[in-house]
mmCIF file of C-alpha atoms in Angstrom:
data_model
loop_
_atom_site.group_PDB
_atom_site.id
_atom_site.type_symbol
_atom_site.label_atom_id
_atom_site.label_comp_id
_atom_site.label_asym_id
_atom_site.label_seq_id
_atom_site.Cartn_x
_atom_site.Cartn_y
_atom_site.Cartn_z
ATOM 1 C CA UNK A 379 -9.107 -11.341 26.762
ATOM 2 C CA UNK A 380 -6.626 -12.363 23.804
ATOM 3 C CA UNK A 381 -7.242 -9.744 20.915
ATOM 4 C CA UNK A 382 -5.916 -10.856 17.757
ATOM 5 C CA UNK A 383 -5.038 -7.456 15.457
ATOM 6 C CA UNK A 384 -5.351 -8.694 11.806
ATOM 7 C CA UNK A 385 -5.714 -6.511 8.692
ATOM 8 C CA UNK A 386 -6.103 -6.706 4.957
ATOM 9 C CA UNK A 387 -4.672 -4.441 2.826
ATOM 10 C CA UNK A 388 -5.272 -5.079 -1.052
ATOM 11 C CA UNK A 389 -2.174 -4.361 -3.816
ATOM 12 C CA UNK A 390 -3.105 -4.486 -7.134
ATOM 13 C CA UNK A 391 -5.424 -6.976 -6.729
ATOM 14 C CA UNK A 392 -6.861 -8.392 -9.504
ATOM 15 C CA UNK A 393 -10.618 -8.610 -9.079
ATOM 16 C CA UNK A 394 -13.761 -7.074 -10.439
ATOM 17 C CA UNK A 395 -15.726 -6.251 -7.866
ATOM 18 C CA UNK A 396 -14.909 -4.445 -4.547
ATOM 19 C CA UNK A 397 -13.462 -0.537 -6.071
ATOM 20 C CA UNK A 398 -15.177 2.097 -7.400
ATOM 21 C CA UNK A 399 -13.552 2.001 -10.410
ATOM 22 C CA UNK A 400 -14.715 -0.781 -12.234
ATOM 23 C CA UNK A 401 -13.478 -2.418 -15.564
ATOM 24 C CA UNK A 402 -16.228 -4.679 -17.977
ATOM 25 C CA UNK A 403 -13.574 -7.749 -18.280
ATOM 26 C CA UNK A 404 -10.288 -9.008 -16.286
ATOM 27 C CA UNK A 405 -8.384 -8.245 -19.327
ATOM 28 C CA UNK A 406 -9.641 -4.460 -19.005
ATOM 29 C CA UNK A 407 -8.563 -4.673 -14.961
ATOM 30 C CA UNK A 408 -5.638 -6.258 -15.335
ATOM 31 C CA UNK A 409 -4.115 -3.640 -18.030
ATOM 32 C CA UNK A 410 -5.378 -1.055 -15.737
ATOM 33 C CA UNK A 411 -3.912 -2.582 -12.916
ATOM 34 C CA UNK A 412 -0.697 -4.154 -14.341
ATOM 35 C CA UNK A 413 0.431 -0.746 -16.209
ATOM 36 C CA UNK A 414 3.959 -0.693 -14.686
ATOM 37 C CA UNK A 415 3.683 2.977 -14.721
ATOM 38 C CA UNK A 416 0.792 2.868 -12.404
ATOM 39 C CA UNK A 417 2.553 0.094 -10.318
ATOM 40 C CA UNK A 418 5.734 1.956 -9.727
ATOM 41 C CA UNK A 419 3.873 4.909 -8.302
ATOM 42 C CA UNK A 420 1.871 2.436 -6.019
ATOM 43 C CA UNK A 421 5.189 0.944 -5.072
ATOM 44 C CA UNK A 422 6.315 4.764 -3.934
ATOM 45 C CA UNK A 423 3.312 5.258 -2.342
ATOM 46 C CA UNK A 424 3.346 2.323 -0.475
ATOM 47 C CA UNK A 425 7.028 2.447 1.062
ATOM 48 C CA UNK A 426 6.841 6.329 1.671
ATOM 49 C CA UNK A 427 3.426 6.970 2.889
ATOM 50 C CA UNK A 428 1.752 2.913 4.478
ATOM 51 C CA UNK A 429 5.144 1.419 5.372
ATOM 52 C CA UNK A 430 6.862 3.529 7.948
ATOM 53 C CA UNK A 431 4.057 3.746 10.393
ATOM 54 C CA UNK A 432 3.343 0.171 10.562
ATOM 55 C CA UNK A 433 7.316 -1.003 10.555
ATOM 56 C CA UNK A 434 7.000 1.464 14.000
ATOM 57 C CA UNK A 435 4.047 0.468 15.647
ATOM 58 C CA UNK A 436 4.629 0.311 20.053
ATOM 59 C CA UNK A 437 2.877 -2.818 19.747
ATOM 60 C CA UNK A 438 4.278 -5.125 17.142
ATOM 61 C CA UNK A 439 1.807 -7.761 17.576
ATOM 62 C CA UNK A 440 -0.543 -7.490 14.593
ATOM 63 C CA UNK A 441 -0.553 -9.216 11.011
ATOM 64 C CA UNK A 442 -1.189 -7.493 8.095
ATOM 65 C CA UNK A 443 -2.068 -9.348 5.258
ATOM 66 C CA UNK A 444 -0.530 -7.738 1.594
ATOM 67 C CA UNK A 445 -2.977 -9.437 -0.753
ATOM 68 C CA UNK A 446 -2.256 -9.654 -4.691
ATOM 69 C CA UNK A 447 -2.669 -11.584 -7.945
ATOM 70 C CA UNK A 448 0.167 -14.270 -8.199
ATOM 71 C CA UNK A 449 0.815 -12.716 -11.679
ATOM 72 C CA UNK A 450 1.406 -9.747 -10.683
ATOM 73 C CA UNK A 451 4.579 -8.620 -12.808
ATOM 74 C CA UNK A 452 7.960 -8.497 -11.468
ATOM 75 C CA UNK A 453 9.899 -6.610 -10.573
ATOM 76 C CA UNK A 454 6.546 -5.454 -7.923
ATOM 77 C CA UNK A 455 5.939 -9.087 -6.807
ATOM 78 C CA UNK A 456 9.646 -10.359 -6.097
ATOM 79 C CA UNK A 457 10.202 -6.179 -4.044
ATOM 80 C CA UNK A 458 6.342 -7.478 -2.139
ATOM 81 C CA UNK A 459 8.301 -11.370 -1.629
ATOM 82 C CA UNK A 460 11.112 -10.473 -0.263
ATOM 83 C CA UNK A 461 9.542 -6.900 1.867
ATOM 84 C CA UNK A 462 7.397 -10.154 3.418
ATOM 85 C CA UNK A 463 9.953 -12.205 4.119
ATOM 86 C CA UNK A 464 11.745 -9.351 5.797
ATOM 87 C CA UNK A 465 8.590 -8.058 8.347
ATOM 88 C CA UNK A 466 7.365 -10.727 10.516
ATOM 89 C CA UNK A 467 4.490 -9.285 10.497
ATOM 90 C CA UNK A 468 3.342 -8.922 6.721
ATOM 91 C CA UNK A 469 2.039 -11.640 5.161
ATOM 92 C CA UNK A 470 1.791 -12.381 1.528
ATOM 93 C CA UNK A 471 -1.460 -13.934 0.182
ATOM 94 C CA UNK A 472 -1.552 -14.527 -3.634
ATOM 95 C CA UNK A 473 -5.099 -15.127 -4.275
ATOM 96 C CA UNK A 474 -6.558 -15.842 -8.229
ATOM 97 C CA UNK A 475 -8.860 -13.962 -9.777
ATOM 98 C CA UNK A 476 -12.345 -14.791 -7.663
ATOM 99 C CA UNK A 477 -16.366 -14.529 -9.142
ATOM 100 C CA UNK A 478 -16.576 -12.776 -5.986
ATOM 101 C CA UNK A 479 -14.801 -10.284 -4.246
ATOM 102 C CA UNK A 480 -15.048 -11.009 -0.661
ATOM 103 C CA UNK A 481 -14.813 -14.597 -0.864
ATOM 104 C CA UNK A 482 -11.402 -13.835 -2.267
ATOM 105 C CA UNK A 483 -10.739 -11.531 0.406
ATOM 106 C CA UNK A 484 -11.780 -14.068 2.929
ATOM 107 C CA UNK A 485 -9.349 -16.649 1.500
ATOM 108 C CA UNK A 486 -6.725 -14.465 1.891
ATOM 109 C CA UNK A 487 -7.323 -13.419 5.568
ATOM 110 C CA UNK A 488 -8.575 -17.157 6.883
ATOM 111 C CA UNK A 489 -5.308 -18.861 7.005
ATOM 112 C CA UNK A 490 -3.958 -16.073 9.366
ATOM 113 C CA UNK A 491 -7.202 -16.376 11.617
ATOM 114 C CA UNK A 492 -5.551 -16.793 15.547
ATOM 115 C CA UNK A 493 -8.349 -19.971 16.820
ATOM 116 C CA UNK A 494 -6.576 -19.107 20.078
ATOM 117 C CA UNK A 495 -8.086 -15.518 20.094
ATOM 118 C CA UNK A 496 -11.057 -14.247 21.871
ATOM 119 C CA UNK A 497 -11.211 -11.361 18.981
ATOM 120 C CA UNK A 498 -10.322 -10.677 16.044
ATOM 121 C CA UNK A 499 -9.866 -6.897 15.338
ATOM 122 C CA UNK A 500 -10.195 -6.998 11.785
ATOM 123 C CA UNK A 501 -9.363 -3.467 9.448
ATOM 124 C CA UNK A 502 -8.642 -2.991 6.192
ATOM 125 C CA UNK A 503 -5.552 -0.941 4.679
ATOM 126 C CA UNK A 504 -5.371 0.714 1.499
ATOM 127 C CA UNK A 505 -1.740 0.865 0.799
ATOM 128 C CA UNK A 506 -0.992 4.796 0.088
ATOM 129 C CA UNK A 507 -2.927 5.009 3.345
ATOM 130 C CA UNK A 508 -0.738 5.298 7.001
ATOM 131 C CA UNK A 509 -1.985 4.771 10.590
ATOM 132 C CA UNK A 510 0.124 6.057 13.513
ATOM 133 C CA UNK A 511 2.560 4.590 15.073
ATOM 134 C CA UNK A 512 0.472 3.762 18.152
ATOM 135 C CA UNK A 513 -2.775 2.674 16.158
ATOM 136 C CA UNK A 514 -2.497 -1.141 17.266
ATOM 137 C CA UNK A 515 -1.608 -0.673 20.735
ATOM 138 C CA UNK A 516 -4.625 2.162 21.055
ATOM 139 C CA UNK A 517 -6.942 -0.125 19.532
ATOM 140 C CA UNK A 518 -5.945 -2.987 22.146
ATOM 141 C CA UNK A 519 -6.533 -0.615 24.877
ATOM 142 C CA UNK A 520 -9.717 1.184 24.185
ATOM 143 C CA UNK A 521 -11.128 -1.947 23.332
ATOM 144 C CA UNK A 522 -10.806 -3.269 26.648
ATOM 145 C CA UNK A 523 -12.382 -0.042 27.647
ATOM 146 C CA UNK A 524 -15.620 -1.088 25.057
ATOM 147 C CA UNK A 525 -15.468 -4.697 25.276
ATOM 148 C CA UNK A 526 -19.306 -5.114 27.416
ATOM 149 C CA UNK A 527 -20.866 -3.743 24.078
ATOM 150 C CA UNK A 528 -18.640 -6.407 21.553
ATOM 151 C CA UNK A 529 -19.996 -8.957 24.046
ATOM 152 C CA UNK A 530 -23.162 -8.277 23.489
ATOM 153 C CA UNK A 531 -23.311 -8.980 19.726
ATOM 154 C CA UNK A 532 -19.983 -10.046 19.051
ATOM 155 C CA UNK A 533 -19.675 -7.171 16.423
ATOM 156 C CA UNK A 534 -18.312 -3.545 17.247
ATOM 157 C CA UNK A 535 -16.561 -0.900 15.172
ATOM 158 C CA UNK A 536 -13.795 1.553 17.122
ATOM 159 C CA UNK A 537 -13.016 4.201 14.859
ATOM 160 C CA UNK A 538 -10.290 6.971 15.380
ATOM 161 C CA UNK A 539 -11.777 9.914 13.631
ATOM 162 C CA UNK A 540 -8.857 12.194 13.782
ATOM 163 C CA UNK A 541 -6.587 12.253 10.574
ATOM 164 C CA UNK A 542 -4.806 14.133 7.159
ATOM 165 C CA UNK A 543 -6.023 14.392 4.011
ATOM 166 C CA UNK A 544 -2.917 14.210 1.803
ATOM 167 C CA UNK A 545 -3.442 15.883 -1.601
ATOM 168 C CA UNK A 546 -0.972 15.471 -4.714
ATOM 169 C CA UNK A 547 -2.507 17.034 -7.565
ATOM 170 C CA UNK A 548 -0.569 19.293 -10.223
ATOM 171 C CA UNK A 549 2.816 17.858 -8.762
ATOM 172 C CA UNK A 550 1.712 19.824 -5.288
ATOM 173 C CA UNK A 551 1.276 18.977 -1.771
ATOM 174 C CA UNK A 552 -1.486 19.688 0.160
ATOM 175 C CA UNK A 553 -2.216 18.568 3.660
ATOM 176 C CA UNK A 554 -5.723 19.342 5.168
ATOM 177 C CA UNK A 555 -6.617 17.870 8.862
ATOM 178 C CA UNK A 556 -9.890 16.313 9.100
ATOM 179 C CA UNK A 557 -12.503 14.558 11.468
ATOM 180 C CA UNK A 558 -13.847 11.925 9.794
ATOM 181 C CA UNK A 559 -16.633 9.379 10.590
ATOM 182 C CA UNK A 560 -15.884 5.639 9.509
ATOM 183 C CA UNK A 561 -13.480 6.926 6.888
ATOM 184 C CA UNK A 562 -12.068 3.316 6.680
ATOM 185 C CA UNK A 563 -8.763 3.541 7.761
ATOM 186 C CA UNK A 564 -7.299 3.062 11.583
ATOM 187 C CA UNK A 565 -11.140 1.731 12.111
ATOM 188 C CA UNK A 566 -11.528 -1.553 13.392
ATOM 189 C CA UNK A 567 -14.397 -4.228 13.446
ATOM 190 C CA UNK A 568 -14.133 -6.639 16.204
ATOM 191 C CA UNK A 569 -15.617 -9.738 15.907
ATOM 192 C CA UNK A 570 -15.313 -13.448 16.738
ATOM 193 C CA UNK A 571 -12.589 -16.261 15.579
ATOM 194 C CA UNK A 572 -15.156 -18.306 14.074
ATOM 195 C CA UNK A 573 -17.296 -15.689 12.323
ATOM 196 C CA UNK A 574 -17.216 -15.649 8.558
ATOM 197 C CA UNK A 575 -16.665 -11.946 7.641
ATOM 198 C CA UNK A 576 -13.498 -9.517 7.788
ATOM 199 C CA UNK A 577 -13.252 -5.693 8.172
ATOM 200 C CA UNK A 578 -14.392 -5.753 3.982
ATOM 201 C CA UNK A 579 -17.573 -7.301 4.385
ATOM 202 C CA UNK A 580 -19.013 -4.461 6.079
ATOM 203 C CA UNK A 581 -19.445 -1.442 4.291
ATOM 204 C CA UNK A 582 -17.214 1.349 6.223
ATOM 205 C CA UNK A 583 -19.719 4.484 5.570
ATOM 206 C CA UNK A 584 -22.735 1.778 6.594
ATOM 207 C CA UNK A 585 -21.643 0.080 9.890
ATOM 208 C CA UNK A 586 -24.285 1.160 11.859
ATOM 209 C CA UNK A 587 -26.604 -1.252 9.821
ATOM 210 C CA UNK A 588 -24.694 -4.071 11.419
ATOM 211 C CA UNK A 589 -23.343 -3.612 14.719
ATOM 212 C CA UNK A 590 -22.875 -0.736 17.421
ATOM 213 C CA UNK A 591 -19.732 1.572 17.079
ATOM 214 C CA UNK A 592 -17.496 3.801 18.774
ATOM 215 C CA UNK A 593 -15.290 6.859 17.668
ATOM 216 C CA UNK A 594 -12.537 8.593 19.360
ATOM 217 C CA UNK A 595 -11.793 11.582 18.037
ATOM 218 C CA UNK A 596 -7.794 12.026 19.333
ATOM 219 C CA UNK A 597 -5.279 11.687 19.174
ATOM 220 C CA UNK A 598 -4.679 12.366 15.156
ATOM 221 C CA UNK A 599 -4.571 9.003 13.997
ATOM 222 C CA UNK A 600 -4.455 8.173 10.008
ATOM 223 C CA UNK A 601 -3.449 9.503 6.877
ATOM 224 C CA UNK A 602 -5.957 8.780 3.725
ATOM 225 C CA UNK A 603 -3.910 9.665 0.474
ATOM 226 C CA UNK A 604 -5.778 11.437 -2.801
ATOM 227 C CA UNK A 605 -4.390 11.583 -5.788
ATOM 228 C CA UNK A 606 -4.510 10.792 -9.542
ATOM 229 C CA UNK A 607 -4.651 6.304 -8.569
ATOM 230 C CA UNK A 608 -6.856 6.640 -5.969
ATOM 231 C CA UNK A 609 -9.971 4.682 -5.967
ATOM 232 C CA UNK A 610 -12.053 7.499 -4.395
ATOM 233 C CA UNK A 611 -10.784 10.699 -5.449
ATOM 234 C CA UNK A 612 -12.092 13.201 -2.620
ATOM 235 C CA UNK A 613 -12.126 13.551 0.835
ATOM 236 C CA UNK A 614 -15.873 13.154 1.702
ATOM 237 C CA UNK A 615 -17.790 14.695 4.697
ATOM 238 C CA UNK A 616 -15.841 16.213 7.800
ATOM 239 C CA UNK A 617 -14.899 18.357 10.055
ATOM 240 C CA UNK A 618 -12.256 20.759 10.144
ATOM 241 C CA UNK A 619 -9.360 20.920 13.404
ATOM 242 C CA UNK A 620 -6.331 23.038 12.965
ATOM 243 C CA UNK A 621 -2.762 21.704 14.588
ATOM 244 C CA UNK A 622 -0.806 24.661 16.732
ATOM 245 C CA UNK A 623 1.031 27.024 14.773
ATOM 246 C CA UNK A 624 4.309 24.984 13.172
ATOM 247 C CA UNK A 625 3.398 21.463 13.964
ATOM 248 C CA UNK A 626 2.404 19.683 11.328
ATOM 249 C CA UNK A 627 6.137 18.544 10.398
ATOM 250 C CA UNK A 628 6.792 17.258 14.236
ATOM 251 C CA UNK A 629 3.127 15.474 13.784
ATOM 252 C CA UNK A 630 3.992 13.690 10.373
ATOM 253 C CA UNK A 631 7.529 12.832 12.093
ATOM 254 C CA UNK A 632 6.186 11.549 15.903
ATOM 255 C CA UNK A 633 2.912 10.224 14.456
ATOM 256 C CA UNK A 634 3.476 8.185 10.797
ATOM 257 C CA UNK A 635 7.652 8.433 11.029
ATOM 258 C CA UNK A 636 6.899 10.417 7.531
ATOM 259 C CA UNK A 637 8.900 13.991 6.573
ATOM 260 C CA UNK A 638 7.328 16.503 4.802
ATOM 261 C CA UNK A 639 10.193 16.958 2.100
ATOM 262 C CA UNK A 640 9.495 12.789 1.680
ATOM 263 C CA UNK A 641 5.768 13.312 0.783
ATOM 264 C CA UNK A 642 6.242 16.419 -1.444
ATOM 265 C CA UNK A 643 8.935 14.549 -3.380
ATOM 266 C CA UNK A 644 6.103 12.317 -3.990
ATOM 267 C CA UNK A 645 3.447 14.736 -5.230
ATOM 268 C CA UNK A 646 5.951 16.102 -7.588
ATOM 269 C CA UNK A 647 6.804 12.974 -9.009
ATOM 270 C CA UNK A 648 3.398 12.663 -9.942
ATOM 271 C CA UNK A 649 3.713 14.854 -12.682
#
């Protein structure tokens, strides 16, 4: 069974709908979005924290899908053209302004559909977010573990559950590990070529209204970023684990290709 891997992850998208924080006009969003303070510190998050895990992954056969405003200011769009051009496997989508948020999410993800597929493991990426370096290739194989209960309904939801909370508040680091439920990131919804939705259509902390769903709680398997841009500012419910004693650098290193001293440089730049 050919499984397509194909993700979404929104930069500075111009849109009114789809975020918690919400502006009253597209002039209001885009000066929010646009500030080129804001977008340089997106920029760092997004080549210290999302990139190095996916430039890694064991199985390079995925597409992720950068989607932005086409007037999104340089020098951010012409850094996102040519970081496209240079990773086969991110794809630039420059999609207008759209009365609705996940038809413009769907025209950015449609073009990249595989009609060759069986399934299409959809998931969404925000882009201070990281997944390990084995997320795609562990989402191919459990899959094929699952895949009598996608058949069914053609809809399923394979979460990995085990992940870091990344803090930078105050110019400080702080890394907590979590179990999380549907948290958003490294979770996948399977679903057919021809079917009209992607991983954004379904509500992340609601999939159980939709289709059935299965977490794996190891190994540790995402990153979710808080901090001063973030569109949800804490970490939600969980549970606690705790790594051995002196781990957690060889875990950022072997799991997200990330270094410590690399992610508190970035907390302290925050200031």
């Amino acid at each position: 069974m050919r499984v397509q891997m194909l993700g979404l992850c929104r930069y500075s998208y111009l849109g009114l709908r789809g975020y918690q924080v919400e502006h009253d006009s597209i002039a209001a969003r885009r000066a929010y979005l646009y500030d080129p303070a804001r977008l340089e510190r997106r920029w760092h998050w997004f080549t210290t924290v999302a990139l190095p895990g996916w430039l890694a992954q064991t199985d390079p056969d995925y597409t992720l899908v950068v989607m932005t405003g086409p007037d999104l200011p340089e020098p951010w769009l012409g850094r996102l053209r040519a970081l496209c051009d240079r990773v086969p496997q991110l794809r630039l989508s420059l999609v207008p302004p759209m009365d609705y948020h996940l038809q413009a999410c769907r025209a950015a993800v449609a073009p990249h559909v595989d009609p060759d597929a069986d399934v299409i493991g959809h998931f969404r990426h925000d882009d201070d977010d990281a997944v390990a370096v084995d997320y795609v290739q562990a989402a191919r194989r459990d899959f094929a573990l699952i895949a009598g209960l996608w058949q069914a309904e053609g809809k399923l939801s394979l979460d990995y559950g085990r992940g870091l909370m990344v803090e930078a508040r105050d110019g400080q680091l702080k890394i907590t590990p979590r179990i999380c439920h549907n948290m958003g990131v490294a979770l996948t919804i399977f679903l057919r070529p021809d079917a009209a939705e992607t991983a954004l259509h379904y509500n992340h902390t609601k999939l159980g209204q939709w289709m059935p769903g299965v977490q794996i709680n190891g190994p540790l398997m995402f990153i979710r970023s808080i901090h001063g841009d973030s569109d949800s500012g804490d970490m939600g419910p969980g549970l606690p684990w705790q790594p051995e004693e002196g781990q957690m650098n060889r875990l950022l290193r072997t799991r997200f290709g990330l270094r410590r001293g690399d992610l508190a440089a970035l907390a302290r730049s925050l200031t």
